């Protein structure tokens, strides 16, 4: 019953987002293809981005590495774009994977509600941040993503426990941290790895952690994304291609791809992420020096 309700609400929330996105795209249809970026390159990129994301490689981290080099997305519109471009593919991902929930209802609902609140409240403040601040925060997010990948590879991350429910201070910690992850998600720090690390550290069963991670993002990302649409703070062209071809990538990953050498791919991604974080940090200080001069 909980699964049915969860999936129904996921469809409702993400369906509402899809309507808002289509309405905004229709209103600005003459502007979309004037934005930078080759149509074919964006289509191929979006397909492989969310194929990789479905297999566990952060689309936030990859996009933050790619967009500054391709100039497809400006620093000011990066947080909104990262969220909007992944909303529909992530919803398809959640619907494809969330089929069994072995978790106490309160332990599931509290972090989802808290992350939605964080995601809803933060966009109005994010769009007011200077470009250099956004770059520095995103650089931190990239370093954090690389750290989580490396921690997993070297066995340094908590691996969870056997619990399927939380109460008392642990439930409070889960709620507060998920509120923070929902807010930080809108600045460009992906919430999957942070949510997973929190859930594991609190001793939940790794299997039980999955609905919290997917459910929190499945609800919080569209809520935050609708705010970015309202604030006109995203790149429409890449978001359009990601919403279409990203879904195809998710479906291929779920139903076609059986095995890939993910371990090797993750090492490559770590190198790219760290290089991009250093470059972004360097650019933020260079911008400051130029403004001061």
Short mmCIF file of C-alpha atoms in Angstrom, two decimals:
data_model
loop_
_atom_site.label_atom_id
_atom_site.label_comp_id
_atom_site.label_asym_id
_atom_site.label_seq_id
_atom_site.Cartn_x
_atom_site.Cartn_y
_atom_site.Cartn_z
CA UNK A 1 0.00 0.00 0.00
CA UNK A 2 2.83 2.41 0.90
CA UNK A 3 4.53 1.65 -2.41
CA UNK A 4 1.35 2.42 -4.37
CA UNK A 5 0.81 5.72 -2.53
CA UNK A 6 4.47 6.71 -2.96
CA UNK A 7 4.47 5.98 -6.69
CA UNK A 8 1.13 7.76 -7.12
CA UNK A 9 2.45 10.89 -5.38
CA UNK A 10 5.68 10.72 -7.43
CA UNK A 11 3.62 10.72 -10.62
CA UNK A 12 1.45 13.60 -9.35
CA UNK A 13 4.35 15.85 -8.23
CA UNK A 14 6.52 15.17 -11.27
CA UNK A 15 3.53 15.43 -13.60
CA UNK A 16 2.81 18.90 -12.18
CA UNK A 17 6.45 19.83 -12.79
CA UNK A 18 6.25 18.53 -16.38
CA UNK A 19 3.20 20.70 -17.08
CA UNK A 20 5.00 23.79 -15.69
CA UNK A 21 8.09 22.99 -17.77
CA UNK A 22 6.11 22.52 -21.01
CA UNK A 23 4.20 25.76 -20.39
CA UNK A 24 7.44 27.68 -19.84
CA UNK A 25 9.09 26.11 -22.90
CA UNK A 26 6.06 27.00 -25.02
CA UNK A 27 6.10 30.60 -23.79
CA UNK A 28 9.82 30.95 -24.68
CA UNK A 29 9.88 28.65 -27.72
CA UNK A 30 11.48 31.29 -29.96
CA UNK A 31 14.36 31.75 -27.51
CA UNK A 32 15.23 28.10 -26.83
CA UNK A 33 17.27 27.32 -29.94
CA UNK A 34 19.06 30.66 -29.77
CA UNK A 35 20.86 29.41 -26.67
CA UNK A 36 24.41 28.05 -27.19
CA UNK A 37 25.06 24.38 -27.95
CA UNK A 38 24.94 21.96 -30.88
CA UNK A 39 21.63 20.07 -30.99
CA UNK A 40 23.17 16.71 -31.87
CA UNK A 41 25.95 17.05 -29.28
CA UNK A 42 23.41 17.93 -26.57
CA UNK A 43 21.18 14.99 -27.51
CA UNK A 44 24.03 12.48 -27.32
CA UNK A 45 25.40 14.04 -24.14
CA UNK A 46 21.98 13.94 -22.41
CA UNK A 47 21.48 10.29 -23.34
CA UNK A 48 24.82 9.14 -21.92
CA UNK A 49 24.63 11.51 -18.93
CA UNK A 50 21.52 9.84 -17.55
CA UNK A 51 22.54 6.37 -18.62
CA UNK A 52 25.59 6.93 -16.40
CA UNK A 53 23.47 8.51 -13.66
CA UNK A 54 21.20 5.46 -13.55
CA UNK A 55 24.29 3.32 -13.04
CA UNK A 56 25.35 5.42 -10.04
CA UNK A 57 27.59 8.14 -11.51
CA UNK A 58 26.49 11.64 -10.46
CA UNK A 59 24.89 13.67 -13.28
CA UNK A 60 25.42 16.81 -11.17
CA UNK A 61 29.17 16.22 -10.99
CA UNK A 62 29.50 15.38 -14.70
CA UNK A 63 27.45 18.40 -15.77
CA UNK A 64 29.42 20.76 -13.53
CA UNK A 65 32.56 19.45 -15.22
CA UNK A 66 31.19 19.77 -18.77
CA UNK A 67 29.18 23.02 -18.86
CA UNK A 68 31.94 25.51 -17.97
CA UNK A 69 34.04 24.07 -20.82
CA UNK A 70 31.24 23.95 -23.42
CA UNK A 71 29.70 27.29 -22.33
CA UNK A 72 26.23 25.74 -22.62
CA UNK A 73 25.19 27.07 -19.20
CA UNK A 74 26.25 30.23 -17.34
CA UNK A 75 27.35 30.05 -13.70
CA UNK A 76 24.24 31.94 -12.56
CA UNK A 77 21.91 29.44 -14.25
CA UNK A 78 23.90 26.35 -13.34
CA UNK A 79 22.04 25.40 -10.09
CA UNK A 80 18.61 25.69 -11.72
CA UNK A 81 19.73 23.81 -14.83
CA UNK A 82 21.28 20.96 -12.85
CA UNK A 83 17.98 20.44 -11.05
CA UNK A 84 15.57 20.96 -13.93
CA UNK A 85 17.46 18.83 -16.45
CA UNK A 86 17.44 15.81 -14.12
CA UNK A 87 13.86 16.02 -12.82
CA UNK A 88 12.02 13.97 -15.46
CA UNK A 89 14.83 11.40 -15.98
CA UNK A 90 15.11 11.00 -12.18
CA UNK A 91 11.34 10.49 -11.91
CA UNK A 92 11.50 7.72 -14.53
CA UNK A 93 14.46 6.26 -12.63
CA UNK A 94 12.51 6.28 -9.36
CA UNK A 95 9.42 4.71 -10.95
CA UNK A 96 11.60 2.00 -12.51
CA UNK A 97 13.44 1.12 -9.30
CA UNK A 98 11.10 1.78 -6.36
CA UNK A 99 9.20 -1.50 -6.29
CA UNK A 100 9.87 -2.81 -2.79
CA UNK A 101 9.98 -0.78 0.43
CA UNK A 102 11.03 -2.57 3.60
CA UNK A 103 10.96 0.50 5.79
CA UNK A 104 8.95 2.00 8.62
CA UNK A 105 6.52 4.61 7.25
CA UNK A 106 7.56 7.40 9.67
CA UNK A 107 11.24 6.82 8.86
CA UNK A 108 10.37 7.16 5.17
CA UNK A 109 8.04 10.17 5.36
CA UNK A 110 10.05 12.43 7.72
CA UNK A 111 13.20 12.76 5.53
CA UNK A 112 11.11 13.16 2.35
CA UNK A 113 9.04 16.01 3.86
CA UNK A 114 12.14 17.71 5.28
CA UNK A 115 14.05 17.52 1.99
CA UNK A 116 11.05 18.90 0.08
CA UNK A 117 10.91 21.86 2.49
CA UNK A 118 14.63 22.55 2.04
CA UNK A 119 14.28 22.30 -1.72
CA UNK A 120 11.24 24.61 -1.79
CA UNK A 121 12.69 27.36 0.40
CA UNK A 122 16.22 27.70 -1.02
CA UNK A 123 15.88 28.64 -4.76
CA UNK A 124 14.77 32.23 -4.05
CA UNK A 125 18.06 32.76 -2.17
CA UNK A 126 20.24 30.80 -4.60
CA UNK A 127 19.37 33.06 -7.57
CA UNK A 128 20.56 36.10 -5.60
CA UNK A 129 24.05 34.68 -5.01
CA UNK A 130 26.96 36.22 -6.95
CA UNK A 131 28.41 34.06 -9.75
CA UNK A 132 31.74 33.69 -7.89
CA UNK A 133 29.95 32.37 -4.79
CA UNK A 134 28.00 29.85 -6.85
CA UNK A 135 31.24 28.67 -8.49
CA UNK A 136 32.92 28.20 -5.11
CA UNK A 137 29.98 26.30 -3.65
CA UNK A 138 29.79 24.09 -6.74
CA UNK A 139 33.56 23.49 -6.54
CA UNK A 140 33.02 22.34 -2.95
CA UNK A 141 30.21 20.08 -4.19
CA UNK A 142 32.54 18.55 -6.78
CA UNK A 143 35.24 17.89 -4.18
CA UNK A 144 32.55 16.34 -1.95
CA UNK A 145 31.32 14.10 -4.78
CA UNK A 146 34.88 12.97 -5.51
CA UNK A 147 35.43 12.31 -1.79
CA UNK A 148 32.33 10.10 -1.57
CA UNK A 149 33.41 8.06 -4.62
CA UNK A 150 36.92 7.60 -3.23
CA UNK A 151 35.61 6.80 0.27
CA UNK A 152 33.43 4.06 -1.20
CA UNK A 153 36.33 2.64 -3.20
CA UNK A 154 38.64 2.50 -0.18
CA UNK A 155 35.96 1.20 2.19
CA UNK A 156 35.92 4.36 4.33
CA UNK A 157 32.17 5.07 4.08
CA UNK A 158 29.77 3.56 6.62
CA UNK A 159 28.04 0.51 5.14
CA UNK A 160 24.86 0.77 7.18
CA UNK A 161 23.37 -1.56 9.78
CA UNK A 162 20.30 -3.78 10.10
CA UNK A 163 17.69 -1.23 11.25
CA UNK A 164 14.54 -0.57 9.21
CA UNK A 165 13.22 2.24 11.44
CA UNK A 166 14.55 5.23 13.35
CA UNK A 167 13.15 7.06 16.38
CA UNK A 168 14.28 9.77 18.80
CA UNK A 169 17.44 11.76 18.10
CA UNK A 170 18.37 9.64 15.07
CA UNK A 171 15.09 10.50 13.36
CA UNK A 172 15.64 14.19 14.19
CA UNK A 173 19.17 14.05 12.72
CA UNK A 174 17.82 12.39 9.58
CA UNK A 175 15.15 15.08 9.18
CA UNK A 176 17.51 18.03 9.78
CA UNK A 177 20.24 16.71 7.49
CA UNK A 178 17.75 15.95 4.71
CA UNK A 179 16.44 19.51 4.96
CA UNK A 180 20.03 20.67 4.42
CA UNK A 181 20.59 18.26 1.51
CA UNK A 182 17.40 19.52 -0.15
CA UNK A 183 18.63 23.11 0.14
CA UNK A 184 22.17 22.32 -1.02
CA UNK A 185 20.79 20.32 -3.94
CA UNK A 186 19.60 23.63 -5.41
CA UNK A 187 23.12 25.07 -5.29
CA UNK A 188 24.54 22.15 -7.23
CA UNK A 189 25.51 19.67 -4.50
CA UNK A 190 23.76 16.43 -5.43
CA UNK A 191 21.76 14.84 -2.61
CA UNK A 192 22.07 11.13 -3.49
CA UNK A 193 25.52 10.56 -2.02
CA UNK A 194 24.94 12.83 1.01
CA UNK A 195 21.59 11.19 1.81
CA UNK A 196 23.09 7.73 1.42
CA UNK A 197 26.03 8.58 3.71
CA UNK A 198 23.66 9.98 6.38
CA UNK A 199 21.34 6.99 6.27
CA UNK A 200 24.23 4.53 6.49
CA UNK A 201 25.84 6.45 9.37
CA UNK A 202 22.57 6.24 11.34
CA UNK A 203 22.61 2.44 11.03
CA UNK A 204 19.79 1.80 8.57
CA UNK A 205 19.86 -1.28 6.39
CA UNK A 206 21.40 -0.40 2.98
CA UNK A 207 18.34 -1.84 1.23
CA UNK A 208 16.03 0.34 3.35
CA UNK A 209 18.16 3.37 2.49
CA UNK A 210 17.19 3.22 -1.19
CA UNK A 211 13.55 4.45 -0.89
CA UNK A 212 14.70 7.33 1.33
CA UNK A 213 17.31 8.42 -1.21
CA UNK A 214 15.08 8.00 -4.27
CA UNK A 215 11.92 9.20 -2.55
CA UNK A 216 13.56 12.33 -1.15
CA UNK A 217 15.03 13.32 -4.51
CA UNK A 218 11.95 12.24 -6.44
CA UNK A 219 9.84 14.72 -4.47
CA UNK A 220 12.30 17.49 -3.58
CA UNK A 221 13.91 17.99 -7.02
CA UNK A 222 10.66 18.78 -8.90
CA UNK A 223 9.52 21.08 -6.07
CA UNK A 224 12.79 23.05 -6.19
CA UNK A 225 12.84 22.94 -9.99
CA UNK A 226 9.39 24.55 -10.23
CA UNK A 227 10.77 27.47 -8.23
CA UNK A 228 13.70 27.84 -10.66
CA UNK A 229 11.25 27.85 -13.60
CA UNK A 230 9.23 30.57 -11.87
CA UNK A 231 12.41 32.60 -11.28
CA UNK A 232 13.58 32.11 -14.92
CA UNK A 233 16.89 30.77 -13.61
CA UNK A 234 17.78 27.87 -15.92
CA UNK A 235 19.07 27.10 -19.42
CA UNK A 236 16.09 25.90 -21.44
CA UNK A 237 17.86 24.27 -24.38
CA UNK A 238 19.92 21.68 -22.51
CA UNK A 239 17.01 21.11 -20.11
CA UNK A 240 14.77 20.29 -23.07
CA UNK A 241 17.25 17.80 -24.56
CA UNK A 242 17.90 16.21 -21.16
CA UNK A 243 14.18 15.81 -20.47
CA UNK A 244 13.78 13.89 -23.75
CA UNK A 245 17.04 12.04 -24.42
CA UNK A 246 17.89 11.65 -20.72
CA UNK A 247 14.77 9.52 -20.28
CA UNK A 248 15.93 7.28 -23.15
CA UNK A 249 19.29 6.90 -21.40
CA UNK A 250 17.56 5.88 -18.15
CA UNK A 251 15.41 3.29 -19.94
CA UNK A 252 18.40 1.81 -21.76
CA UNK A 253 20.34 1.58 -18.48
CA UNK A 254 17.39 -0.04 -16.68
CA UNK A 255 16.24 -2.51 -19.33
CA UNK A 256 19.15 -3.04 -21.74
CA UNK A 257 22.55 -2.46 -20.14
CA UNK A 258 23.43 -5.50 -18.01
CA UNK A 259 27.05 -4.87 -17.12
CA UNK A 260 29.63 -2.14 -17.55
CA UNK A 261 33.04 -1.64 -16.01
CA UNK A 262 31.68 0.96 -13.60
CA UNK A 263 34.81 0.80 -11.39
CA UNK A 264 37.03 2.06 -14.22
CA UNK A 265 34.50 4.70 -15.25
CA UNK A 266 34.35 5.97 -11.66
CA UNK A 267 38.15 6.49 -11.57
CA UNK A 268 37.93 8.54 -14.78
CA UNK A 269 35.02 10.54 -13.35
CA UNK A 270 36.97 11.26 -10.13
CA UNK A 271 39.88 12.69 -12.13
CA UNK A 272 37.54 14.84 -14.24
CA UNK A 273 35.61 16.01 -11.16
CA UNK A 274 38.74 17.08 -9.26
CA UNK A 275 40.17 18.86 -12.30
CA UNK A 276 36.85 20.66 -12.85
CA UNK A 277 36.59 21.66 -9.18
CA UNK A 278 40.08 23.17 -9.24
CA UNK A 279 39.30 25.00 -12.51
CA UNK A 280 36.00 26.33 -11.15
CA UNK A 281 37.68 27.50 -7.94
CA UNK A 282 40.44 29.18 -9.95
CA UNK A 283 37.86 30.92 -12.17
CA UNK A 284 35.95 32.23 -9.13
CA UNK A 285 39.08 33.89 -7.70
CA UNK A 286 40.11 35.17 -11.12
CA UNK A 287 36.68 36.82 -11.47
CA UNK A 288 37.16 38.46 -8.06
CA UNK A 289 40.61 39.78 -9.04
CA UNK A 290 39.24 41.17 -12.33
CA UNK A 291 36.40 42.94 -10.53
CA UNK A 292 38.85 44.39 -7.98
CA UNK A 293 41.33 45.63 -10.59
#
